[in-house]
C-alpha positions as MATLAB code, in Angstrom:
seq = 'XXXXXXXXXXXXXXXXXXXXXXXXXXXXXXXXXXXXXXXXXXXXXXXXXXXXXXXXXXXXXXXXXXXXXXXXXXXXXXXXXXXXXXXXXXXXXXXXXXXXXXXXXXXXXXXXXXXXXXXXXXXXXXXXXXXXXXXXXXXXXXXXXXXXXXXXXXXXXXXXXXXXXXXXXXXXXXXXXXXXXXXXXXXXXXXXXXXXXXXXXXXXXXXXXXXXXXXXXXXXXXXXXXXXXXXXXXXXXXXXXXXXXXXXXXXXXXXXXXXXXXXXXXXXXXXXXXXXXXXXXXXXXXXXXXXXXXXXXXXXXXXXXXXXXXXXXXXXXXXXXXXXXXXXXXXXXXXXXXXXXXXXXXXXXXXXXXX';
ca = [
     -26.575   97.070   -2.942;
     -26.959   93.210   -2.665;
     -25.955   90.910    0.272;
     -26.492   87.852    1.822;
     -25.289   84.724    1.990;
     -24.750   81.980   -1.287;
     -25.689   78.549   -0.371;
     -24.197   76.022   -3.792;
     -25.213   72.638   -2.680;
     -23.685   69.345   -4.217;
     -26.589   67.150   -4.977;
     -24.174   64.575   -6.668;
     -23.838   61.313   -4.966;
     -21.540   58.234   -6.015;
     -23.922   55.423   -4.157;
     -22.276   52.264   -2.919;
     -20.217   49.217   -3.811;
     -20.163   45.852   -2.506;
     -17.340   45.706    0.067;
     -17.015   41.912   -0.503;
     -12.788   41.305   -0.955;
     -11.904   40.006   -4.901;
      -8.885   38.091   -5.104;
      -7.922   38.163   -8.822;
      -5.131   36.578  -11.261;
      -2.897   38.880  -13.260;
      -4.444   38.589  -16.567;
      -7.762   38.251  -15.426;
     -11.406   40.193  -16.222;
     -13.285   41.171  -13.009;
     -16.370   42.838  -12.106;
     -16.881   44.709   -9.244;
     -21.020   44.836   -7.586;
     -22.165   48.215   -7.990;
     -25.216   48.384   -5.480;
     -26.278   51.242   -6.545;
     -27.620   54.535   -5.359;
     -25.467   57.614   -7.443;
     -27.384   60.733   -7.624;
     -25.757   62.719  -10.843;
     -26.947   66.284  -11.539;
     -27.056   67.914  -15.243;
     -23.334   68.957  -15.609;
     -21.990   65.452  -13.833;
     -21.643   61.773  -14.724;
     -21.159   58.384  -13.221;
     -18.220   56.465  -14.191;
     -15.653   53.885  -12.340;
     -12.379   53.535  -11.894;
      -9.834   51.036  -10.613;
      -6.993   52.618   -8.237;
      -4.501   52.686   -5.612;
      -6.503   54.157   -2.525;
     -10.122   53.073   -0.849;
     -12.081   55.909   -1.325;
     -11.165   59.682   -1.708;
      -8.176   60.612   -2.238;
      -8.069   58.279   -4.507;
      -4.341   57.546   -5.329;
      -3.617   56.828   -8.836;
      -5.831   56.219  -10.978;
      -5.149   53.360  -13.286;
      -7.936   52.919  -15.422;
     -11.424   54.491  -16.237;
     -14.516   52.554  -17.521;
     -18.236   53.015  -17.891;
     -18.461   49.853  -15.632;
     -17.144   48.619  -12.718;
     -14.976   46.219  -14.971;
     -11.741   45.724  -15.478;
      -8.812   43.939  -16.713;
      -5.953   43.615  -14.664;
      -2.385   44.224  -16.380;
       0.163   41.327  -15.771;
       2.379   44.672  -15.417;
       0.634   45.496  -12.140;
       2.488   44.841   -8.973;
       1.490   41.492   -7.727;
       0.515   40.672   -4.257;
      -1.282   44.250   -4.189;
      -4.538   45.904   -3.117;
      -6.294   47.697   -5.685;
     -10.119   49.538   -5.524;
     -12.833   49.530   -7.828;
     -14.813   52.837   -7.239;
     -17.732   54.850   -8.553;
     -17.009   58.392   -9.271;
     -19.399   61.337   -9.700;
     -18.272   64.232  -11.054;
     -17.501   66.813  -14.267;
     -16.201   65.250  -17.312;
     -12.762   67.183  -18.904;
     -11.061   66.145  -21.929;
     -10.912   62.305  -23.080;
     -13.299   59.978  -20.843;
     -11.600   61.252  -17.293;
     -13.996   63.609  -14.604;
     -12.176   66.276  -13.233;
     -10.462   64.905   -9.697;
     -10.319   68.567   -8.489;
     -14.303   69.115   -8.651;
     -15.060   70.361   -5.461;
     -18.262   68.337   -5.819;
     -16.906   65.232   -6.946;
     -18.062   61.955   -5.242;
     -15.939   58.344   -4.738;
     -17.751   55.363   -3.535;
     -15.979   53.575   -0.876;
     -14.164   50.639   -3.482;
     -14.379   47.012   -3.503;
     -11.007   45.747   -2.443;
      -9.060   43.709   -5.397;
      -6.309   41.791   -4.165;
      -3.854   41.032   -7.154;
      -2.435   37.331   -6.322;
       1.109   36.047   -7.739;
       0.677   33.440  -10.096;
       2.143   30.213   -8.302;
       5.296   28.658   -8.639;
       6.908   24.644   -8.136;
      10.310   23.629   -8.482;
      11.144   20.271   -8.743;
      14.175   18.793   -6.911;
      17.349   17.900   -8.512;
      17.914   15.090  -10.903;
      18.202   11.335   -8.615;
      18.381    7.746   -9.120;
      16.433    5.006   -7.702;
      15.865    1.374   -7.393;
      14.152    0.200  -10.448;
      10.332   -0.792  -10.043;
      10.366    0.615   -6.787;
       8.527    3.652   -5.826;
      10.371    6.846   -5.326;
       9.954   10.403   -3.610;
      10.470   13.732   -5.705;
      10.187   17.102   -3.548;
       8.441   19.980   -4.879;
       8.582   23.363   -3.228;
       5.174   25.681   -3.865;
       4.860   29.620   -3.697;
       1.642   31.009   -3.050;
      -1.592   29.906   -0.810;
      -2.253   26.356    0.148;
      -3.915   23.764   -0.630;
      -2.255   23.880   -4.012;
      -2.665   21.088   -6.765;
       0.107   19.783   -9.393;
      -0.071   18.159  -12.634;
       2.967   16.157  -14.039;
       3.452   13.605  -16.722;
       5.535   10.347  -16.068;
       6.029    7.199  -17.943;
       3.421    8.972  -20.617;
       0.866    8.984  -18.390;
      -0.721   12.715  -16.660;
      -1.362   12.492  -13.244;
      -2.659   15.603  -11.091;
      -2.348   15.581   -7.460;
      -5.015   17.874   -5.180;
      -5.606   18.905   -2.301;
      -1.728   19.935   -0.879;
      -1.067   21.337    2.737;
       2.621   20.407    3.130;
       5.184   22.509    1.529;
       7.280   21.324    0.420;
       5.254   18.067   -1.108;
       6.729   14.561   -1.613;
       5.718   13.355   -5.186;
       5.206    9.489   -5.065;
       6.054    7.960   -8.175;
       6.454    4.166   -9.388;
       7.317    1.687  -10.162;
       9.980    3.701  -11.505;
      12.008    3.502  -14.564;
      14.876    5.916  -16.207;
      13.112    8.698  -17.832;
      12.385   12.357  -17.195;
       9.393   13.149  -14.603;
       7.510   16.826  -16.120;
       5.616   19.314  -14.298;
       3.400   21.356  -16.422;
       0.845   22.554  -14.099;
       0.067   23.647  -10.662;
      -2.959   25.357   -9.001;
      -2.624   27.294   -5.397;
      -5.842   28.946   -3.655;
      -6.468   31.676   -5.818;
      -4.528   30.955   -9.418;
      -3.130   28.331  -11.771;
       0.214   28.522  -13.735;
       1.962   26.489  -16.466;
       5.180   25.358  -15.211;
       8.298   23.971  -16.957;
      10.669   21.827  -14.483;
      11.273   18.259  -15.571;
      13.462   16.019  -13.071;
      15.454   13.055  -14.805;
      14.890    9.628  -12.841;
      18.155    7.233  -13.284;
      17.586    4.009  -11.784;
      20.082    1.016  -10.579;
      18.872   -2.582  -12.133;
      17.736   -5.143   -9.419;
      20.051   -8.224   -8.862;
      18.840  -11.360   -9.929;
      19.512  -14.747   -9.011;
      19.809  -17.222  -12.322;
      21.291  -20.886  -13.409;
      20.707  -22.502   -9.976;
      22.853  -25.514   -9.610;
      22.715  -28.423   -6.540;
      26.295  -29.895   -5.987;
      25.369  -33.055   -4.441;
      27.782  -34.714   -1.977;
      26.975  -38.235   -1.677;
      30.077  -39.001    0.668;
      28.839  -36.376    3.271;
      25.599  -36.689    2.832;
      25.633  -32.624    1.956;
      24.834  -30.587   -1.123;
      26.308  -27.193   -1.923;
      23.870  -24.503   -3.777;
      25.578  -22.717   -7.110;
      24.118  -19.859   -9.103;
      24.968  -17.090  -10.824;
      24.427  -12.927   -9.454;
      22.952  -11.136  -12.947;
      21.972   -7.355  -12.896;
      21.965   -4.968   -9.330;
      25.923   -3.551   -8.355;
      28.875   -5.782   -7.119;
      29.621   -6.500   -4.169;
      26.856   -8.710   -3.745;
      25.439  -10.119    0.012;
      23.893  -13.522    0.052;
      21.659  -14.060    3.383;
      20.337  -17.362    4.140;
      23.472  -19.701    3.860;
      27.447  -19.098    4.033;
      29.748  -19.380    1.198;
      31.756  -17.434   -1.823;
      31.714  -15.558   -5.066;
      34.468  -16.399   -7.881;
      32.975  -13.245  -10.111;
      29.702  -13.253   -9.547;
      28.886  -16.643   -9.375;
      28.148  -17.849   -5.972;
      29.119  -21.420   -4.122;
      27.274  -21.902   -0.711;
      29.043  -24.035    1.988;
      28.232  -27.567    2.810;
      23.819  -28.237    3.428;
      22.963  -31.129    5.079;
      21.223  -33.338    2.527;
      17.747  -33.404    4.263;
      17.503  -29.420    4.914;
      16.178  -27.014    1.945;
      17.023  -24.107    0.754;
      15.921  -20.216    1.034;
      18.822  -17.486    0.188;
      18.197  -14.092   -0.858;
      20.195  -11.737   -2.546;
      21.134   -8.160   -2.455;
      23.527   -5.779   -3.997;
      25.503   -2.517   -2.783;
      22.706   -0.446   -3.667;
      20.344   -2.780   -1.497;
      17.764   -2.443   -4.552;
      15.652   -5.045   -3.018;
      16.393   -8.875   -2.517;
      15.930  -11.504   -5.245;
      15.350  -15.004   -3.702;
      15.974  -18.341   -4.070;
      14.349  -21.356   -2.430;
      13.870  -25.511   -3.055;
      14.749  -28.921   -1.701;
      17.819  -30.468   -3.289;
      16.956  -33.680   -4.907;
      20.250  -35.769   -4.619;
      20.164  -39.623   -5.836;
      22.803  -41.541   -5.746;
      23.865  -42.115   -9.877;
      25.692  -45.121   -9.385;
      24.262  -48.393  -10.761;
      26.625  -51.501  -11.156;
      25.197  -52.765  -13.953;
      23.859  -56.675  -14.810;
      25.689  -60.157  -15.290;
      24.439  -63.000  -17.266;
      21.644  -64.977  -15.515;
      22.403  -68.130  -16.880;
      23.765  -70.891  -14.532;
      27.719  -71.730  -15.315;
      28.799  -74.830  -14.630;
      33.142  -75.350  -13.768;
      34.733  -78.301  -12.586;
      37.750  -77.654   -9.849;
      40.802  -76.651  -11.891;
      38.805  -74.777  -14.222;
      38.848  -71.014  -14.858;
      35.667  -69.405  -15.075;
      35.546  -65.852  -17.162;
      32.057  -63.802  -16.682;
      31.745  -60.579  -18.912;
      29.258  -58.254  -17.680;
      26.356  -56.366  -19.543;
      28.505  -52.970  -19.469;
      25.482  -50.465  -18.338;
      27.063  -50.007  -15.045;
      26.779  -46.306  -13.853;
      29.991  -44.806  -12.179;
      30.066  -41.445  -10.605;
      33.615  -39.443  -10.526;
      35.034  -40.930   -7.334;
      34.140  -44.883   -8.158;
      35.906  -48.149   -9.777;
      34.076  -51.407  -11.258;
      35.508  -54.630   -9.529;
      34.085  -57.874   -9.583;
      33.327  -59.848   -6.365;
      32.963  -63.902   -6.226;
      30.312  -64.438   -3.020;
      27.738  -67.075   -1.990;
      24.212  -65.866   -2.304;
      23.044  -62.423   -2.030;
      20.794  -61.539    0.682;
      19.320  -58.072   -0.347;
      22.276  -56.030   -0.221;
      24.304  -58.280    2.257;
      27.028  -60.004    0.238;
      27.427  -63.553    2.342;
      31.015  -65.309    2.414;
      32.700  -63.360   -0.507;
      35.596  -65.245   -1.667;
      37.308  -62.346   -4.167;
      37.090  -59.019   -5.221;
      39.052  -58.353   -8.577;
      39.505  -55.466  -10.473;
      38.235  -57.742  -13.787;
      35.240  -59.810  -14.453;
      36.968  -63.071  -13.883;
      37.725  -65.417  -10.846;
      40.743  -67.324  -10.208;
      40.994  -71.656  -10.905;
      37.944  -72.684   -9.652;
      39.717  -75.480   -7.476;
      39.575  -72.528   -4.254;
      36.047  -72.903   -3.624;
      34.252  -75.702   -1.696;
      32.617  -78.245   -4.794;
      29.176  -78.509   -4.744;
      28.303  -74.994   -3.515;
      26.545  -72.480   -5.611;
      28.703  -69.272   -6.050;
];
């Protein structure tokens, strides 16, 4: 007879990986750091695999390699932690090692963690002043800081460096065409994206054919222009007065005061603005007589025709006047004013006097 006790020792060791945490993309390649350290007997071999569990058991298995790289499946669950392993043990049929070897060896596995792609949604379609600058929120998914890319006015513009979710794109000066985000970029991944926003805008009111009403009666002026562009009803700041349509009559200025009105319209798309002294001169100019000395004897009647480049305004008539000499401006002892250039028989005025 024989007896005693069998002693089977498993030599077979998997060694170590590197326990450092790989955040990965679905899609991408990654290599795990083997450090080494497998001891493999004559009937076992080393291989690696990527699965569900740290060490042993090992979960499922989802793929086998000869290295500790792998490619991760954009069918994977995202948001996941996955292990890449060593594995000692007895190969069976295809490339696998038998699981149920009651001398197989799993490293401890590097953790994978298997990050979403990230996501940004524009806001809805909105209108805006044009050539000012305007606000467009996009809401992120995934890890801050994130970074966008967009394309405006044909020009690409990435913004880096997020925190705030959601994020206030600043665009402008703006004008009516579609804003387009192509890109964006969290922590870990990048994405394409496909959102475009359509920018509308509302024109800005101008202020055009400025006109000064002069008053010469009242000493006043009244300011006239027209309201182009922007969104009736209008508001004029500055100075009272009216719009017939959109043309606008201000109410009486005093002559020696300026100007400065601004301009708005219901969508209070800025202010257009209008300033200036009115330059009012009085138009009226009553001409030139003959400068030649007439000579009349009493009983005579004397007939003067004047140069006709007198210069009447709306409100004024031409008369004549017969006076004694002219003082600047002060007309001394006038004898007649007549609505024609003639004076009565001559016999009414004192002889010898010059008229």
């Amino acid at each position: 007879t024989v007896s005693g006790l069998t002693i089977c020792n498993c030599i077979s060791e998997a060694g170590a990986m590197d326990s450092l945490v790989i955040n990965a993309c679905p899609g991408d390649s990654i290599t795990a750091n083997y450090l080494g350290g497998a001891i493999v007997d004559s009937d076992d071999s080393l291989r690696f695999i990527l699965h569900t569990l740290p060490s042993f058991p090992v979960g499922h298995i989802i793929a086998w390699n000869d290295t500790p790289g792998f490619v991760l499946s954009d069918t994977l669950p995202k948001d996941s932690v996955f292990y890449i392993s060593a594995i000692v043990g007895d190969y069976i049929n295809g490339d696998t090692l038998d699981i149920s070897d009651l001398c197989l060896k799993v490293a401890k596995g590097t953790p994978v963690v298997l990050r979403s792609r990230p996501t940004a949604v524009l806001s809805s379609d909105t209108t805006a002043c044009a050539g000012s600058n305007l606000s467009i929120p996009v809401q992120f998914t995934g890890t801050a800081p994130f970074a966008v890319t967009y394309v405006y006015a044909a020009q690409s513009v990435t913004v880096s460096g997020i925190v705030a979710n959601p994020y206030n794109l600043v665009v402008g000066p703006v004008n009516a065409g579609d804003l387009l985000l192509i890109a964006e970029q969290d922590s870990f991944c990048s994405n394409s994206i496909a959102d475009t926003v359509q920018i509308s805008t509302f024109p800005v009111p101008q202020i055009t054919n400025v006109n000064i009403l002069c008053d010469f009666s009242n000493s006043t002026y009244r300011l006239e222009f027209d309201a182009m562009g922007g969104t009736a009803p209008y508001a004029v700041s500055g100075v009272g007065g009216s719009f017939l349509g959109n043309k606008f009559t201000s109410a009486p200025i005093a002559a020696a005061l300026p100007y400065s009105v601004g301009l708005s319209d219901i969508h209070n798309c800025g202010q257009a603005t209008a300033n200036g002294v009115a330059i009012c001169i009085c138009p009226t100019y009553s001409g030139t007589m003959p400068a030649g000395l007439l000579k009349f004897c009493p009983g005579d009647t004397a007939f003067v025709t004047p140069g006709g480049d007198e210069a009447l305004d709306d409100r004024e008539q031409f008369q004549s006047g017969v006076h004694g000499e002219e003082r600047g401006r002060e007309l001394e002892h006038l004898v007649r004013v007549l609505d024609q250039p003639l004076a009565e028989p001559v016999q009414v005025f004192l002889q010898g006097l010059l008229f």
